[in-house]
Coordinates of C-alpha atoms and ligand atoms in Angstrom, one line a residue:
X10 CA 120.1 140.1 56.6
X11 CA 117.1 139.2 54.4
X12 CA 115.1 136.0 54.8
X13 CA 116.4 134.5 51.5
X14 CA 120.0 135.1 52.5
X15 CA 119.6 133.5 55.9
X16 CA 117.9 130.5 54.3
X17 CA 120.7 130.2 51.7
X18 CA 123.3 130.4 54.4
X19 CA 121.6 127.8 56.5
X20 CA 121.3 125.4 53.5
X21 CA 125.0 125.7 52.6
X22 CA 126.1 125.0 56.2
X23 CA 123.2 122.7 57.0
X24 CA 122.6 124.8 60.1
X25 CA 119.4 123.5 61.8
X26 CA 117.0 125.4 63.9
X27 CA 114.6 124.5 66.7
X28 CA 111.2 124.4 65.1
X29 CA 108.6 127.1 66.0
X30 CA 105.0 125.9 66.1
X31 CA 102.0 128.1 66.4
X32 CA 98.8 126.6 67.8
X33 CA 95.5 128.4 67.3
X34 CA 93.0 127.8 70.1
X35 CA 93.9 127.1 73.7
X36 CA 91.3 124.4 74.3
X37 CA 92.0 120.8 75.2
X38 CA 93.0 119.9 71.6
X39 CA 95.6 122.7 71.5
X40 CA 97.0 121.8 74.9
X41 CA 97.1 118.1 74.4
X42 CA 98.8 118.5 71.0
X43 CA 101.4 120.9 72.5
X44 CA 102.1 118.5 75.3
X45 CA 102.8 115.7 72.8
X46 CA 105.0 118.0 70.7
X47 CA 107.0 119.1 73.7
X48 CA 107.5 115.5 74.8
X49 CA 108.6 114.1 71.5
X50 CA 110.5 117.1 69.9
X51 CA 113.3 118.3 72.1
X52 CA 113.4 122.1 72.3
X53 CA 110.4 122.8 70.1
X54 CA 109.2 126.4 70.6
X55 CA 105.4 126.5 71.0
X56 CA 103.2 129.6 70.9
X57 CA 99.5 129.2 71.6
X58 CA 97.3 132.0 70.5
X59 CA 93.7 132.2 71.8
X60 CA 90.8 134.6 70.9
X61 CA 89.9 135.1 74.5
X62 CA 92.3 136.5 77.2
X63 CA 91.8 133.3 79.1
X64 CA 92.7 129.7 78.2
X65 CA 91.0 126.2 78.3
X66 CA 88.1 126.5 75.8
X67 CA 85.2 124.3 76.6
X68 CA 86.7 123.0 79.8
X69 CA 86.1 126.5 81.2
X70 CA 83.1 127.5 79.1
X71 CA 81.3 124.1 78.3
X72 CA 81.8 121.6 81.0
X73 CA 79.0 121.9 83.5
X74 CA 79.7 123.7 86.8
X75 CA 78.6 120.7 88.8
X76 CA 81.2 118.5 87.2
X77 CA 84.4 120.0 88.9
X78 CA 86.3 116.7 88.6
X79 CA 86.3 117.1 84.8
X80 CA 88.0 120.5 85.1
X81 CA 90.9 119.0 87.0
X82 CA 92.6 118.6 83.6
X83 CA 93.3 122.3 83.9
X84 CA 96.0 121.5 86.5
X85 CA 97.8 119.4 83.9
X86 CA 97.5 122.2 81.3
X87 CA 98.7 124.8 83.7
X88 CA 101.8 122.9 84.7
X89 CA 102.6 122.4 81.1
X90 CA 102.1 126.1 80.1
X91 CA 104.7 127.1 82.7
X92 CA 107.5 125.5 80.6
X93 CA 110.1 128.0 79.2
X94 CA 109.6 127.1 75.6
X95 CA 105.8 127.4 75.7
X96 CA 104.0 130.8 75.4
X97 CA 100.3 131.7 75.7
X98 CA 99.1 134.8 73.8
X99 CA 95.5 135.5 74.7
X100 CA 93.1 138.0 73.0
X101 CA 94.4 137.2 69.5
X102 CA 91.9 135.9 67.1
X103 CA 92.7 134.2 63.8
X104 CA 90.6 135.9 61.2
X105 CA 90.1 139.1 63.3
X106 CA 93.6 140.0 64.3
X107 CA 95.8 137.8 62.1
X108 CA 95.6 135.8 58.9
X109 CA 96.7 132.2 58.5
X110 CA 99.1 133.1 55.7
X111 CA 100.9 135.4 58.2
X112 CA 101.3 132.6 60.7
X113 CA 102.5 130.3 58.0
X114 CA 105.2 132.8 57.0
X115 CA 106.6 133.1 60.5
X116 CA 106.3 129.6 61.9
X117 CA 107.5 126.2 60.8
X118 CA 104.1 124.7 61.3
X119 CA 100.6 125.8 62.3
X120 CA 98.1 123.7 64.2
X121 CA 94.5 124.8 64.1
X122 CA 92.5 123.8 67.1
X123 CA 89.9 126.5 67.3
X124 CA 87.0 124.2 68.0
X125 CA 83.3 124.7 67.0
X126 CA 82.1 128.2 67.8
X127 CA 78.5 128.2 66.5
X128 CA 75.5 125.8 66.7
X129 CA 73.7 123.9 64.2
X130 CA 70.2 125.2 63.4
X131 CA 67.0 123.4 62.4
X132 CA 66.0 125.8 59.6
X133 CA 62.4 125.7 60.6
X134 CA 59.7 128.4 60.9
X135 CA 60.1 131.0 63.7
X136 CA 63.5 129.7 64.8
X137 CA 64.4 133.3 65.6
X138 CA 61.5 133.7 68.0
X139 CA 62.0 135.0 71.6
X140 CA 62.8 132.3 74.1
X141 CA 64.2 129.9 71.4
X142 CA 67.8 129.6 72.5
X143 CA 70.8 127.6 71.4
X144 CA 71.9 125.2 74.1
X145 CA 75.4 126.4 73.3
X146 CA 74.5 130.0 74.2
X147 CA 72.8 129.0 77.4
X148 CA 75.8 126.9 78.4
X149 CA 78.1 129.9 77.6
X150 CA 75.8 132.1 79.6
X151 CA 75.8 130.1 82.8
X152 CA 79.5 129.4 82.4
X153 CA 80.3 133.2 82.0
X154 CA 81.5 133.3 78.4
X155 CA 82.0 137.0 77.6
X156 CA 80.0 136.5 74.3
X157 CA 76.8 135.4 76.2
X158 CA 77.0 137.2 79.5
X159 CA 74.3 139.8 78.4
X160 CA 72.0 137.2 76.9
X161 CA 68.4 137.4 78.1
X162 CA 67.3 134.2 79.7
X163 CA 63.6 134.2 80.6
X164 CA 62.9 131.4 83.1
X165 CA 59.5 132.9 84.2
X166 CA 57.4 130.2 82.4
X167 CA 56.6 126.8 83.8
X168 CA 57.5 124.6 80.8
X169 CA 60.7 124.2 78.8
X170 CA 61.6 121.9 75.9
X171 CA 65.0 120.8 74.8
X172 CA 65.3 119.6 71.2
X173 CA 68.0 116.9 71.0
X174 CA 69.0 114.1 73.3
X175 CA 72.8 114.4 73.6
X176 CA 74.9 115.1 76.7
X177 CA 74.7 118.8 76.2
X178 CA 70.9 118.5 76.4
X179 CA 71.3 116.6 79.6
X180 CA 73.7 119.3 81.0
X181 CA 71.1 122.0 80.3
X182 CA 68.3 119.9 81.7
X183 CA 70.2 119.1 85.0
X184 CA 71.2 122.8 85.5
X185 CA 67.5 123.8 85.1
X186 CA 66.1 121.0 87.2
X187 CA 68.7 120.8 90.0
X188 CA 67.8 122.2 93.4
X189 CA 69.5 125.6 93.3
X190 CA 71.4 124.8 96.5
X191 CA 73.3 122.1 94.6
X192 CA 74.8 124.8 92.4
X193 CA 75.7 127.4 95.0
X194 CA 79.1 125.9 95.7
X195 CA 80.1 125.5 92.0
X196 CA 81.7 128.0 89.7
X197 CA 78.4 128.9 88.0
X198 CA 78.3 132.7 87.4
X199 CA 76.5 134.7 90.0
X200 CA 74.0 136.2 87.6
X201 CA 73.0 132.6 86.4
X202 CA 72.7 131.4 90.0
X203 CA 70.4 134.4 90.7
X204 CA 68.3 133.8 87.7
X205 CA 68.0 130.0 88.2
X206 CA 67.0 130.6 91.9
X207 CA 64.1 132.6 90.6
X208 CA 63.2 130.1 87.8
X209 CA 59.6 129.0 87.5
X210 CA 60.4 126.0 85.2
X211 CA 58.7 122.9 86.7
X212 CA 58.4 120.7 83.7
X213 CA 61.0 120.0 81.0
X214 CA 60.6 117.9 77.9
X215 CA 63.6 116.3 76.2
X216 CA 62.6 115.7 72.6
X217 CA 64.3 113.0 70.4
X218 CA 63.7 112.5 66.8
X219 CA 64.6 108.8 67.0
X220 CA 63.9 106.2 69.7
X221 CA 65.2 105.1 73.1
X222 CA 67.8 102.9 71.4
X223 CA 69.3 105.9 69.6
X224 CA 69.8 108.4 72.4
X225 CA 73.1 110.2 72.1
X226 CA 73.5 110.8 75.9
X227 CA 75.5 108.4 78.0
X228 CA 74.7 106.3 81.1
X229 CA 76.5 108.4 83.7
X230 CA 74.8 111.6 82.6
X231 CA 71.4 109.9 82.5
X232 CA 71.9 108.4 86.0
X233 CA 72.7 111.8 87.4
X234 CA 69.5 113.2 85.9
X235 CA 67.4 110.4 87.2
X236 CA 68.8 110.8 90.7
X237 CA 68.2 114.5 91.0
X238 CA 66.6 115.5 94.2
X239 CA 63.0 116.7 94.0
X240 CA 62.7 115.8 90.4
X241 CA 60.5 113.0 88.9
X242 CA 61.1 111.4 85.5
X243 CA 58.0 110.7 83.4
X244 CA 58.5 108.5 80.3
X245 CA 55.9 107.8 77.7
X246 CA 55.3 104.0 77.9
X247 CA 54.3 103.8 74.2
X248 CA 57.8 104.9 73.2
X249 CA 59.3 101.7 74.7
X250 CA 57.1 99.2 72.8
X251 CA 59.3 96.3 71.7
X252 CA 62.4 97.7 73.4
X253 CA 62.7 95.1 76.2
X254 CA 62.8 92.3 73.7
X255 CA 65.9 93.7 72.0
X256 CA 68.0 94.5 75.0
X257 CA 69.9 91.3 75.2
X258 CA 71.2 91.7 71.6
X259 CA 72.6 95.2 72.2
X260 CA 76.3 96.0 72.5
X261 CA 77.3 96.5 76.1
X262 CA 77.2 100.3 76.7
X263 CA 73.9 100.6 74.8
X264 CA 72.5 97.6 76.7
X265 CA 73.3 99.1 80.1
X266 CA 71.9 102.5 79.1
X267 CA 68.7 100.9 77.7
X268 CA 68.3 98.8 80.9
X269 CA 68.6 101.9 83.0
X270 CA 65.8 103.6 81.0
X271 CA 63.6 100.5 81.2
X272 CA 64.2 100.3 85.0
X273 CA 63.3 103.9 85.4
X274 CA 60.2 103.4 83.3
X275 CA 59.1 100.4 85.5
X276 CA 59.6 102.4 88.7
X277 CA 57.7 105.4 87.4
X278 CA 55.1 106.6 89.8
X279 CA 52.7 108.4 87.4
X280 CA 50.0 108.9 90.0
X281 CA 52.0 111.1 92.3
X282 CA 51.3 114.8 92.0
X283 CA 53.7 116.3 94.4
X284 CA 53.8 120.0 93.5
X285 CA 57.2 120.2 95.3
X286 CA 58.7 118.1 92.5
X287 CA 59.9 119.1 89.1
X288 CA 59.2 116.9 86.1
X289 CA 61.7 115.5 83.6
X290 CA 59.8 114.2 80.5
X291 CA 61.8 112.5 77.7
X292 CA 59.8 112.0 74.5
X293 CA 60.8 110.1 71.4
X294 CA 60.0 109.8 67.7
X295 CA 59.3 113.5 67.3
X296 CA 60.9 116.1 65.0
X297 CA 60.4 119.8 65.4
X298 CA 58.6 121.2 62.4
X299 CA 57.8 124.8 63.4
X300 CA 58.0 127.0 66.5
X301 CA 54.6 128.5 67.5
X302 CA 54.6 132.1 68.6
X303 CA 52.3 134.8 70.1
X304 CA 51.8 138.4 68.9
X305 CA 55.1 139.4 70.5
X306 CA 57.0 136.8 68.6
X307 CA 57.5 134.8 71.8
X308 CA 57.5 131.1 71.6
X309 CA 54.3 129.3 72.8
X310 CA 55.1 125.8 71.7
X311 CA 56.6 123.5 69.1
X312 CA 54.8 121.7 66.4
X313 CA 56.2 118.2 66.2
X314 CA 56.1 115.6 63.4
X315 CA 55.6 112.0 64.6
X316 CA 58.3 109.8 63.1
X317 CA 58.8 106.1 62.5
X318 CA 62.2 104.4 62.1
X319 CA 63.5 102.7 59.0
X320 CA 66.6 100.7 58.5
X321 CA 68.1 97.6 60.0
X322 CA 71.0 98.3 62.2
X323 CA 69.9 100.1 65.3
X324 CA 72.6 102.8 65.3
X325 CA 71.9 103.8 61.7
X326 CA 68.1 103.6 61.7
X327 CA 66.7 106.8 60.3
X328 CA 63.5 108.6 61.2
X329 CA 61.0 109.3 58.5
X330 CA 58.0 111.5 59.1
X331 CA 54.4 110.1 59.3
X332 CA 51.4 112.2 58.6
X333 CA 50.7 112.7 62.3
X334 CA 51.7 115.9 64.2
X335 CA 51.6 116.9 67.8
X336 CA 51.7 120.2 69.6
X337 CA 53.9 120.7 72.6
X338 CA 53.1 123.8 74.6
X339 CA 56.0 125.4 76.2
X340 CA 57.4 128.8 77.3
X341 CA 61.1 128.3 76.5
X342 CA 62.9 126.1 73.9
X343 CA 66.6 125.0 73.7
X344 CA 67.9 123.8 70.5
X345 CA 70.6 121.2 71.4
X346 CA 71.4 119.4 68.1
X347 CA 75.1 120.0 68.1
X348 CA 77.9 122.6 67.6
X349 CA 79.4 123.8 64.3
X350 CA 82.8 125.0 63.3
X351 CA 83.3 128.3 61.4
X352 CA 85.6 129.1 58.6
X353 CA 87.6 132.1 59.8
X354 CA 90.1 132.3 57.0
X355 CA 89.7 132.3 53.2
X356 CA 92.7 130.0 52.8
X357 CA 90.8 127.2 54.5
X358 CA 88.5 124.7 52.7
X359 CA 85.7 123.1 54.7
X360 CA 84.0 119.8 54.0
X361 CA 81.1 118.4 56.0
X362 CA 81.6 121.1 58.6
X363 CA 85.3 120.4 59.3
X364 CA 88.5 121.8 57.9
X365 CA 89.4 119.6 54.9
X366 CA 92.2 117.3 56.1
X367 CA 93.9 114.0 55.8
X368 CA 94.4 112.5 59.2
X369 CA 95.1 116.0 60.5
X370 CA 97.2 117.4 57.7
X371 CA 95.3 120.3 56.1
X372 CA 94.7 120.4 52.4
X373 CA 95.9 124.0 51.7
X374 CA 97.6 125.8 48.8
X375 CA 101.1 127.2 48.7
X376 CA 103.7 124.6 49.5
X377 CA 106.4 127.2 50.2
X378 CA 104.7 128.3 53.4
X379 CA 104.6 126.3 56.6
X380 CA 102.3 123.2 56.6
X381 CA 99.0 123.4 58.5
X382 CA 97.5 120.8 60.7
X383 CA 94.1 120.5 62.5
X384 CA 93.1 118.8 65.7
X385 CA 90.1 118.6 68.0
X386 CA 86.5 119.4 67.1
X387 CA 87.6 121.6 64.2
X388 CA 89.1 118.6 62.5
X389 CA 86.9 115.7 63.8
X390 CA 83.5 117.5 64.0
X391 CA 81.8 118.5 67.3
X392 CA 81.6 115.1 68.9
X393 CA 83.5 113.2 71.5
X394 CA 84.6 113.7 75.1
X395 CA 87.9 115.0 76.4
X396 CA 89.5 111.5 76.0
X397 CA 88.6 111.4 72.3
X398 CA 89.9 114.9 71.8
X399 CA 93.1 113.9 73.5
X400 CA 93.6 110.8 71.4
X401 CA 93.1 112.9 68.2
X402 CA 95.4 115.6 69.3
X403 CA 98.2 113.1 70.2
X404 CA 97.8 111.5 66.8
X405 CA 98.0 114.8 64.9
X406 CA 101.0 115.9 67.0
X407 CA 102.7 112.7 66.0
X408 CA 102.2 113.5 62.4
X409 CA 103.5 117.0 63.0
X410 CA 106.7 115.5 64.5
X411 CA 107.2 113.4 61.4
X412 CA 106.8 116.4 59.2
X413 CA 109.1 118.7 61.2
X414 CA 112.3 116.6 61.3
X415 CA 114.6 119.2 59.8
X416 CA 114.1 123.0 60.0
X417 CA 116.9 124.9 58.2
X418 CA 115.3 128.3 57.9
X419 CA 114.9 130.7 60.8
X420 CA 111.3 131.8 61.6
X421 CA 110.6 134.9 63.7
X422 CA 107.4 133.6 65.3
X423 CA 105.5 135.9 67.6
X424 CA 108.0 138.8 67.4
X425 CA 107.2 139.2 63.7
X426 CA 103.5 138.6 64.2
X427 CA 103.2 141.3 66.8
X428 CA 104.7 143.8 64.3
X429 CA 101.8 143.1 61.9
X430 CA 99.0 143.5 64.4
X431 CA 97.4 146.8 65.2
X432 CA 96.5 145.6 68.7
X433 CA 98.2 147.5 71.6
X434 CA 100.7 145.2 73.3
X435 CA 99.0 145.5 76.7
X436 CA 95.9 143.9 75.1
X437 CA 97.8 140.8 74.3
X438 CA 97.4 138.7 77.5
X439 CA 100.3 136.4 78.2
X440 CA 100.3 133.5 80.8
X441 CA 101.4 135.8 83.6
X442 CA 98.3 138.0 82.8
X443 CA 96.0 134.9 82.9
X444 CA 97.6 134.0 86.3
X445 CA 96.5 137.3 87.7
X446 CA 92.9 136.8 86.3
X447 CA 92.9 133.3 87.8
X448 CA 94.0 134.5 91.2
X449 CA 91.4 137.3 91.1
X450 CA 88.6 134.9 90.2
X451 CA 89.6 132.5 93.0
X452 CA 89.7 135.3 95.6
X453 CA 86.3 136.6 94.5
X454 CA 84.9 133.1 94.6
X455 CA 86.3 132.3 98.0
X456 CA 84.4 135.3 99.5
X457 CA 81.1 133.5 98.7
X458 CA 82.2 129.9 99.2
X459 CA 82.7 129.1 95.5
X460 CA 85.8 127.8 93.8
X461 CA 85.9 130.9 91.6
X462 CA 83.7 133.7 90.4
X463 CA 84.6 134.2 86.7
X464 CA 85.4 137.5 85.3
X465 CA 83.0 137.7 82.3
X466 CA 84.0 140.9 80.6
X467 CA 87.0 141.1 78.2
X468 CA 87.9 144.7 79.2
X469 CA 87.9 143.7 82.9
X470 CA 90.1 140.7 82.1
X471 CA 92.6 143.0 80.3
X472 CA 92.5 145.4 83.2
X473 CA 93.3 142.7 85.8
X474 CA 96.0 141.2 83.6
X475 CA 97.7 144.5 83.4
X476 CA 97.5 145.3 87.1
Ligands
FAD509 P1 87.4 123.9 72.4 O1 87.4 123.3 73.7 O2 86.2 124.6 71.9 O3 88.6 124.9 72.2 C1 88.8 125.7 71.1 C2 89.5 127.0 71.6 O4 89.8 127.8 70.4 C3 88.7 127.9 72.5 O5 89.5 128.3 73.6 C4 88.3 129.1 71.7 O6 88.1 130.3 72.4 C5 89.4 129.2 70.7 N1 89.1 129.9 69.5 C6 88.0 129.8 68.8 N2 88.1 130.6 67.6 C7 89.3 131.1 67.6 C8 90.0 132.0 66.7 N3 89.4 132.4 65.6 N4 91.3 132.4 67.0 C9 91.9 131.9 68.2 N5 91.3 131.1 69.0 C10 90.0 130.7 68.8 N6 83.9 116.2 77.7 C11 84.2 115.5 78.8 O7 85.1 114.6 78.7 N7 83.5 115.7 79.9 C12 82.5 116.6 80.0 O8 81.9 116.8 81.1 C13 82.2 117.4 78.9 N8 81.3 118.4 78.9 C14 81.0 119.1 77.8 C15 80.0 120.1 77.9 C16 79.7 120.9 76.8 C17 78.6 121.9 76.8 C18 80.4 120.6 75.6 C19 80.0 121.4 74.3 C20 81.4 119.7 75.5 C21 81.7 118.9 76.6 N9 82.7 118.0 76.6 C22 83.0 117.2 77.7 C23 83.6 117.7 75.4 C24 84.9 118.6 75.4 O9 84.6 119.8 75.9 C25 85.5 118.6 74.0 O10 85.9 117.3 73.7 C26 86.7 119.5 73.9 O11 86.5 120.7 74.5 C27 87.1 119.8 72.4 O12 88.3 120.5 72.4 P2 88.8 121.5 71.3 O13 90.1 122.0 71.8 O14 88.6 120.9 70.0 O15 87.7 122.7 71.3
NAP510 P1 75.4 115.0 70.1 O1 75.9 114.0 71.2 O2 75.8 114.8 68.7 O3 73.8 115.0 70.2 C1 73.0 115.7 69.3 C2 71.5 115.4 69.5 O4 70.8 116.2 68.6 C3 71.2 113.9 69.1 O5 70.2 113.4 69.9 C4 70.7 114.1 67.6 O6 69.8 113.1 67.2 C5 70.0 115.4 67.7 N1 69.8 116.1 66.4 C6 70.8 116.4 65.5 N2 70.2 117.0 64.5 C7 68.9 117.1 64.7 C8 67.8 117.6 64.0 N3 68.0 118.2 62.8 N4 66.6 117.5 64.5 C9 66.4 116.9 65.7 N5 67.4 116.4 66.4 C10 68.6 116.4 65.9 O7 75.8 116.5 70.5 P2 76.0 117.3 71.8 O8 74.9 116.9 72.8 O9 76.1 118.7 71.4 O10 77.4 116.8 72.4 C11 78.6 117.0 71.7 C12 79.7 116.1 72.3 O11 80.1 116.6 73.6 C13 79.2 114.7 72.5 O12 80.2 113.8 72.1 C14 79.0 114.6 74.0 O13 79.1 113.3 74.5 C15 80.1 115.5 74.5 N6 79.6 116.0 75.8 C16 80.0 115.3 76.9 C17 79.5 115.6 78.1 C18 79.8 114.8 79.3 O14 80.7 113.9 79.2 N7 79.2 114.9 80.5 C19 78.7 116.7 78.3 C20 78.4 117.5 77.2 C21 78.8 117.1 75.9 P3 70.3 111.9 66.2 O15 71.1 110.9 67.0 O16 69.0 111.4 65.6 O17 71.1 112.6 65.1

C-alpha cells in the first residue's frame, strides 16, 4: 500500500503510531536528548546514527585521558543504549551517506547533534606552516581519533606556544608538561605515549589576547596545571598590574580563579634554574599577528601584537592593538581558539557558526516533511561543559515531545534509509558491533595496564565488529 493510502487510512480511523525519531551524532547531546525522549514519550523509537563506527563523541575523543572520572558518563549512555526501542547505527555520516531530506521523509522528527568538527582559524600569515597545529587535531591525535592518527607531531624542539587560554589549551598544556609516567595508566593511545615520552619540550607559553581577568579556563583545570610534578609556573609580573585591587569586586568564580593566579604569582621562584623542571609560562595582552618560518616552511616563532583593553565591564572588555610588537621564538605552535561546526547538508542554514534555530527548533523549508531540531554544540556553539550540553539537550528534547504529540502516519525509519544507501550492510555498525570493539579495546589495554587501548582505524573497527 502506498504512503498516501496508509496516511489517508490512518487519518480516517485516527490510528496513531509510536513516533520514530532519528538522532544524528552519538555524542553527549544526542544521548542526553534520547534519554529525555525515552523517559517522557512512552514507546518512542529512537535511531542514533553516527559517522564513526563508535559512539560517545568528545567524551571519547576530546576529554583528556587523565580525566577518567569525566568519562564515567559513558556507563549511563551504555545502559540506555541497551533498551529495546533504541538503536545505534555507526559509520553512517549525514552529508556523506545520507541526506537530511531522506531522514525527514522516513522519520517523524530529526534531531541534529553532530557537534563541531573543525577548528576556528586565525587567518594570519603562514598559518599553514609545519608545526602549526590545531589543538583540536592534537587532542584527536592523542585520543586516537581515526582522522588524526597519522598526523605528524614533532616534539623534538624545546619550546611550544599555545594560542588561546581556554580549557582545551590547558588540556594540551598538561598533556605536554605532565611527567610521562602519569599518563601510562590512562587510555592515551600507545603512539602518543611513545612520542610524548621522547618529547624535548621544556618550555610552554600560553598566550592570551586579553588579561588575567578574562581567561577562559576554569579554576580546577588551572589548579591541576599549577600542581604538576616537576613543572614550574612563570608569570609575567607586569601582566598583573592593578589586578589585586579589583579582586574583591569580582563575581565569585572569577574571584577565586584570580586569587589562585595571584597566589601562584606571589609564590613564584624566578631564581630557580632546575633543569629537571619544565616551565609553564602564561602571557597576556598578546595577539598573534604572523607565524615566522624558516626555509623549510617550519615555524620558528610567532609575531605578537601587544594589546590594551577597552570597555568597562570586565567580561566584555575588548583588546585593541597598540603599535608594539614582540617576537616569541618557538618550535611548535598550537592554535586553541575554539571549535567550529560545519554545514553538511544544503538544506541547513547557518548563522554565527550554528544551525539557525529557535530554542532548538530548526528553521528549515518544506513543512510537509518531519520537523528538525538541533542540540549540543551544533546549536549552541562550541562552548560549555557536559553539564551545559545536558541541560540544552533536555530542553530541546522537551520541545520535541511537545511537537510530537500525535503521529498518524507510519514512517519506515532505518529500514527505508538502508535501502537508499550504497554502503554494504556489514559496514553499518550496530550496538552489538560496538560492544565487540569495546571488549577488544579493554582486553588490549589490560595487557599493558591501561583501561583500554583504542582501535584507531575504521577498517579495523569494522573488522572487529563483524567477527
Ligand atoms: P560531540 O561530543 O562532538 O558529539 C558529536 C557527535 O556527532 C560525534 O560523535 C561525531 O562523530 C558525530 N558526527 C559529526 N559529524 C557527523 C555527521 N556528519 N554525521 C553523523 N555523525 C556525525 N566537558 C566536561 O564536562 N569535562 C571535560 O573534561 C571536558 N573536556 C573536553 C575536552 C575537549 C578537548 C573538548 C573539545 C571538550 C571538552 N568538554 C568537557 C566539553 C564536552 O566534550 C562537550 O560539552 C560535549 O562533548 C558536546 O557534545 P555534542 O554532542 O554537542 O558534540
Ligand atoms: P574557549 O573556552 O572558548 O576558549 C577559547 C580561547 O581562545 C579564549 O581564551 C579566547 O580568548 C581565545 N581566542 C578566541 N579567538 C581568538 C583569536 N582570534 N585570537 C586569539 N585568541 C582567541 O574554547 P575551548 O578552550 O576550545 O573550550 C571549549 C569548551 O569546552 C569550553 O566551554 C570549555 O570549558 C570546555 N572544555 C572543558 C574542559 C574541562 O572541563 N576540563 C576541557 C576542555 C574543554 P577571548 O576570551 O579573548 O575570546
